[in-house]
Structure formats: C-alpha cells, structure tokens
Amino acid sequence: MSSGKLLSGFFKLTEHNPFMGPSHVSLYVALVELSKLQQFQEPLIIKRPEVMKLARIRGIASYHKLLNDLVEGGCIKYYPSYNRNGSLIYL
C-alpha cells in the first residue's frame, strides 16, 4: 500500500470526527513514514522514542493518549510490547 492510500483512508475515517486534531494527524503521518521506511510491510514495528521524535510529541502520556485515540477511532491496530523489540502496528 502506498503513503497516499494510507493517508487518504485516514482522512476519510477522521473527517467527521471532532476529536481528531492536529496531533493525531502528526502521529499518523509519522507512522506512515515509518511504514514507508519498512517497505510497507505489516505489522509495522515501532519504538516509542523514534515515533515521538518524528511526530514532534514530547510527552509520553500525550503519546499514549493519541495512540489510544487512533485505536478507538479504527485508524490503527496496536499491539504493545514491553521489551526492546518494539510494538506492532497495523495501519
């Protein structure tokens, strides 16, 4: 899947959702960029510090809230990992 299709699908899902703001978009765009770097293979393997830096999110609590909002909004599937291997994301 391409970046354009992922972003288009995201915006269709969120266009009528008043709870999705610029920080949500920033986080999703960062996930799409990381997916591109991993040749769009699923699941996407992410590490929190890398995603936070790319999305320009400073607070860990904010990051987790935004991530949970994306899960609840049906934008992603998230499988957390509690070790150094990284968490799994399906876009």
PDB file of C-alpha atoms in Angstrom:
ATOM      1  CA  MET A   1       0.000   0.000   0.000  1.00  0.00           C
ATOM      2  CA  SER A   2       1.246   3.498  -0.732  1.00  0.00           C
ATOM      3  CA  SER A   3       1.554   6.520   1.525  1.00  0.00           C
ATOM      4  CA  GLY A   4      -1.171   8.290  -0.434  1.00  0.00           C
ATOM      5  CA  LYS A   5      -3.679   5.487   0.036  1.00  0.00           C
ATOM      6  CA  LEU A   6      -2.933   5.235   3.748  1.00  0.00           C
ATOM      7  CA  LEU A   7      -3.342   8.971   4.260  1.00  0.00           C
ATOM      8  CA  SER A   8      -6.473   9.142   2.112  1.00  0.00           C
ATOM      9  CA  GLY A   9      -8.058   6.327   4.123  1.00  0.00           C
ATOM     10  CA  PHE A  10      -7.104   8.032   7.375  1.00  0.00           C
ATOM     11  CA  PHE A  11      -8.667  11.334   6.361  1.00  0.00           C
ATOM     12  CA  LYS A  12     -11.867   9.607   5.242  1.00  0.00           C
ATOM     13  CA  LEU A  13     -12.108   7.905   8.639  1.00  0.00           C
ATOM     14  CA  THR A  14     -11.480  11.070  10.606  1.00  0.00           C
ATOM     15  CA  GLU A  15     -13.094  13.860   8.562  1.00  0.00           C
ATOM     16  CA  HIS A  16     -16.263  13.856  10.653  1.00  0.00           C
ATOM     17  CA  ASN A  17     -14.608  13.038  13.969  1.00  0.00           C
ATOM     18  CA  PRO A  18     -14.296  16.242  16.025  1.00  0.00           C
ATOM     19  CA  PHE A  19     -11.962  14.513  18.481  1.00  0.00           C
ATOM     20  CA  MET A  20      -9.169  14.021  15.951  1.00  0.00           C
ATOM     21  CA  GLY A  21      -6.857  17.015  15.950  1.00  0.00           C
ATOM     22  CA  PRO A  22      -3.500  18.056  14.526  1.00  0.00           C
ATOM     23  CA  SER A  23      -1.550  15.903  16.992  1.00  0.00           C
ATOM     24  CA  HIS A  24      -3.429  12.810  15.839  1.00  0.00           C
ATOM     25  CA  VAL A  25      -2.596  13.675  12.245  1.00  0.00           C
ATOM     26  CA  SER A  26       1.042  14.202  13.173  1.00  0.00           C
ATOM     27  CA  LEU A  27       1.242  10.819  14.864  1.00  0.00           C
ATOM     28  CA  TYR A  28      -0.459   9.005  11.987  1.00  0.00           C
ATOM     29  CA  VAL A  29       1.773  10.696   9.396  1.00  0.00           C
ATOM     30  CA  ALA A  30       4.831   9.635  11.431  1.00  0.00           C
ATOM     31  CA  LEU A  31       3.538   6.045  11.417  1.00  0.00           C
ATOM     32  CA  VAL A  32       3.016   6.189   7.647  1.00  0.00           C
ATOM     33  CA  GLU A  33       6.571   7.477   7.185  1.00  0.00           C
ATOM     34  CA  LEU A  34       7.953   4.661   9.317  1.00  0.00           C
ATOM     35  CA  SER A  35       5.845   2.211   7.334  1.00  0.00           C
ATOM     36  CA  LYS A  36       7.364   3.579   4.128  1.00  0.00           C
ATOM     37  CA  LEU A  37      10.857   3.070   5.554  1.00  0.00           C
ATOM     38  CA  GLN A  38       9.914  -0.548   6.293  1.00  0.00           C
ATOM     39  CA  GLN A  39       8.648  -1.047   2.701  1.00  0.00           C
ATOM     40  CA  PHE A  40       5.006  -1.035   3.893  1.00  0.00           C
ATOM     41  CA  GLN A  41       5.376  -4.454   5.475  1.00  0.00           C
ATOM     42  CA  GLU A  42       2.822  -5.273   8.134  1.00  0.00           C
ATOM     43  CA  PRO A  43       2.956  -5.338  11.012  1.00  0.00           C
ATOM     44  CA  LEU A  44       4.898  -2.129  11.392  1.00  0.00           C
ATOM     45  CA  ILE A  45       7.463  -2.422  14.173  1.00  0.00           C
ATOM     46  CA  ILE A  46       7.789   0.799  16.138  1.00  0.00           C
ATOM     47  CA  LYS A  47       9.749   2.098  19.083  1.00  0.00           C
ATOM     48  CA  ARG A  48       8.181   4.886  21.104  1.00  0.00           C
ATOM     49  CA  PRO A  49      11.141   7.317  21.193  1.00  0.00           C
ATOM     50  CA  GLU A  50      11.531   7.161  17.414  1.00  0.00           C
ATOM     51  CA  VAL A  51       7.824   7.767  16.781  1.00  0.00           C
ATOM     52  CA  MET A  52       7.632  10.576  19.325  1.00  0.00           C
ATOM     53  CA  LYS A  53      10.605  12.349  17.776  1.00  0.00           C
ATOM     54  CA  LEU A  54       9.244  12.039  14.249  1.00  0.00           C
ATOM     55  CA  ALA A  55       5.730  13.173  15.277  1.00  0.00           C
ATOM     56  CA  ARG A  56       7.104  16.002  17.443  1.00  0.00           C
ATOM     57  CA  ILE A  57       5.304  14.709  20.525  1.00  0.00           C
ATOM     58  CA  ARG A  58       7.132  15.472  23.767  1.00  0.00           C
ATOM     59  CA  GLY A  59       5.045  13.875  26.494  1.00  0.00           C
ATOM     60  CA  ILE A  60       4.786  10.126  26.974  1.00  0.00           C
ATOM     61  CA  ALA A  61       1.244  10.439  28.379  1.00  0.00           C
ATOM     62  CA  SER A  62       0.208  12.509  25.345  1.00  0.00           C
ATOM     63  CA  TYR A  63       1.735   9.929  23.007  1.00  0.00           C
ATOM     64  CA  HIS A  64      -0.198   7.093  24.632  1.00  0.00           C
ATOM     65  CA  LYS A  65      -3.456   9.067  24.633  1.00  0.00           C
ATOM     66  CA  LEU A  66      -3.081   9.908  20.951  1.00  0.00           C
ATOM     67  CA  LEU A  67      -2.210   6.307  20.124  1.00  0.00           C
ATOM     68  CA  ASN A  68      -5.247   5.043  22.031  1.00  0.00           C
ATOM     69  CA  ASP A  69      -7.454   7.582  20.240  1.00  0.00           C
ATOM     70  CA  LEU A  70      -6.233   6.247  16.886  1.00  0.00           C
ATOM     71  CA  VAL A  71      -7.019   2.700  18.015  1.00  0.00           C
ATOM     72  CA  GLU A  72     -10.504   3.661  19.245  1.00  0.00           C
ATOM     73  CA  GLY A  73     -11.129   5.591  16.023  1.00  0.00           C
ATOM     74  CA  GLY A  74     -10.392   2.484  13.978  1.00  0.00           C
ATOM     75  CA  CYS A  75      -7.349   4.030  12.295  1.00  0.00           C
ATOM     76  CA  ILE A  76      -4.787   1.522  13.570  1.00  0.00           C
ATOM     77  CA  LYS A  77      -4.427  -1.747  15.419  1.00  0.00           C
ATOM     78  CA  TYR A  78      -1.818  -1.567  18.167  1.00  0.00           C
ATOM     79  CA  TYR A  79      -0.127  -4.446  19.953  1.00  0.00           C
ATOM     80  CA  PRO A  80       2.177  -3.100  22.665  1.00  0.00           C
ATOM     81  CA  SER A  81       5.438  -4.773  23.518  1.00  0.00           C
ATOM     82  CA  TYR A  82       7.110  -4.427  26.855  1.00  0.00           C
ATOM     83  CA  ASN A  83      10.590  -5.294  25.649  1.00  0.00           C
ATOM     84  CA  ARG A  84      13.122  -3.744  23.295  1.00  0.00           C
ATOM     85  CA  ASN A  85      11.816  -5.490  20.174  1.00  0.00           C
ATOM     86  CA  GLY A  86       9.217  -2.793  19.534  1.00  0.00           C
ATOM     87  CA  SER A  87       5.448  -2.676  19.420  1.00  0.00           C
ATOM     88  CA  LEU A  88       3.385  -3.786  16.435  1.00  0.00           C
ATOM     89  CA  ILE A  89       1.071  -1.536  14.431  1.00  0.00           C
ATOM     90  CA  TYR A  90      -1.298  -2.355  11.605  1.00  0.00           C
ATOM     91  CA  LEU A  91      -2.316   0.670   9.529  1.00  0.00           C
TER      92      LEU A  91
END
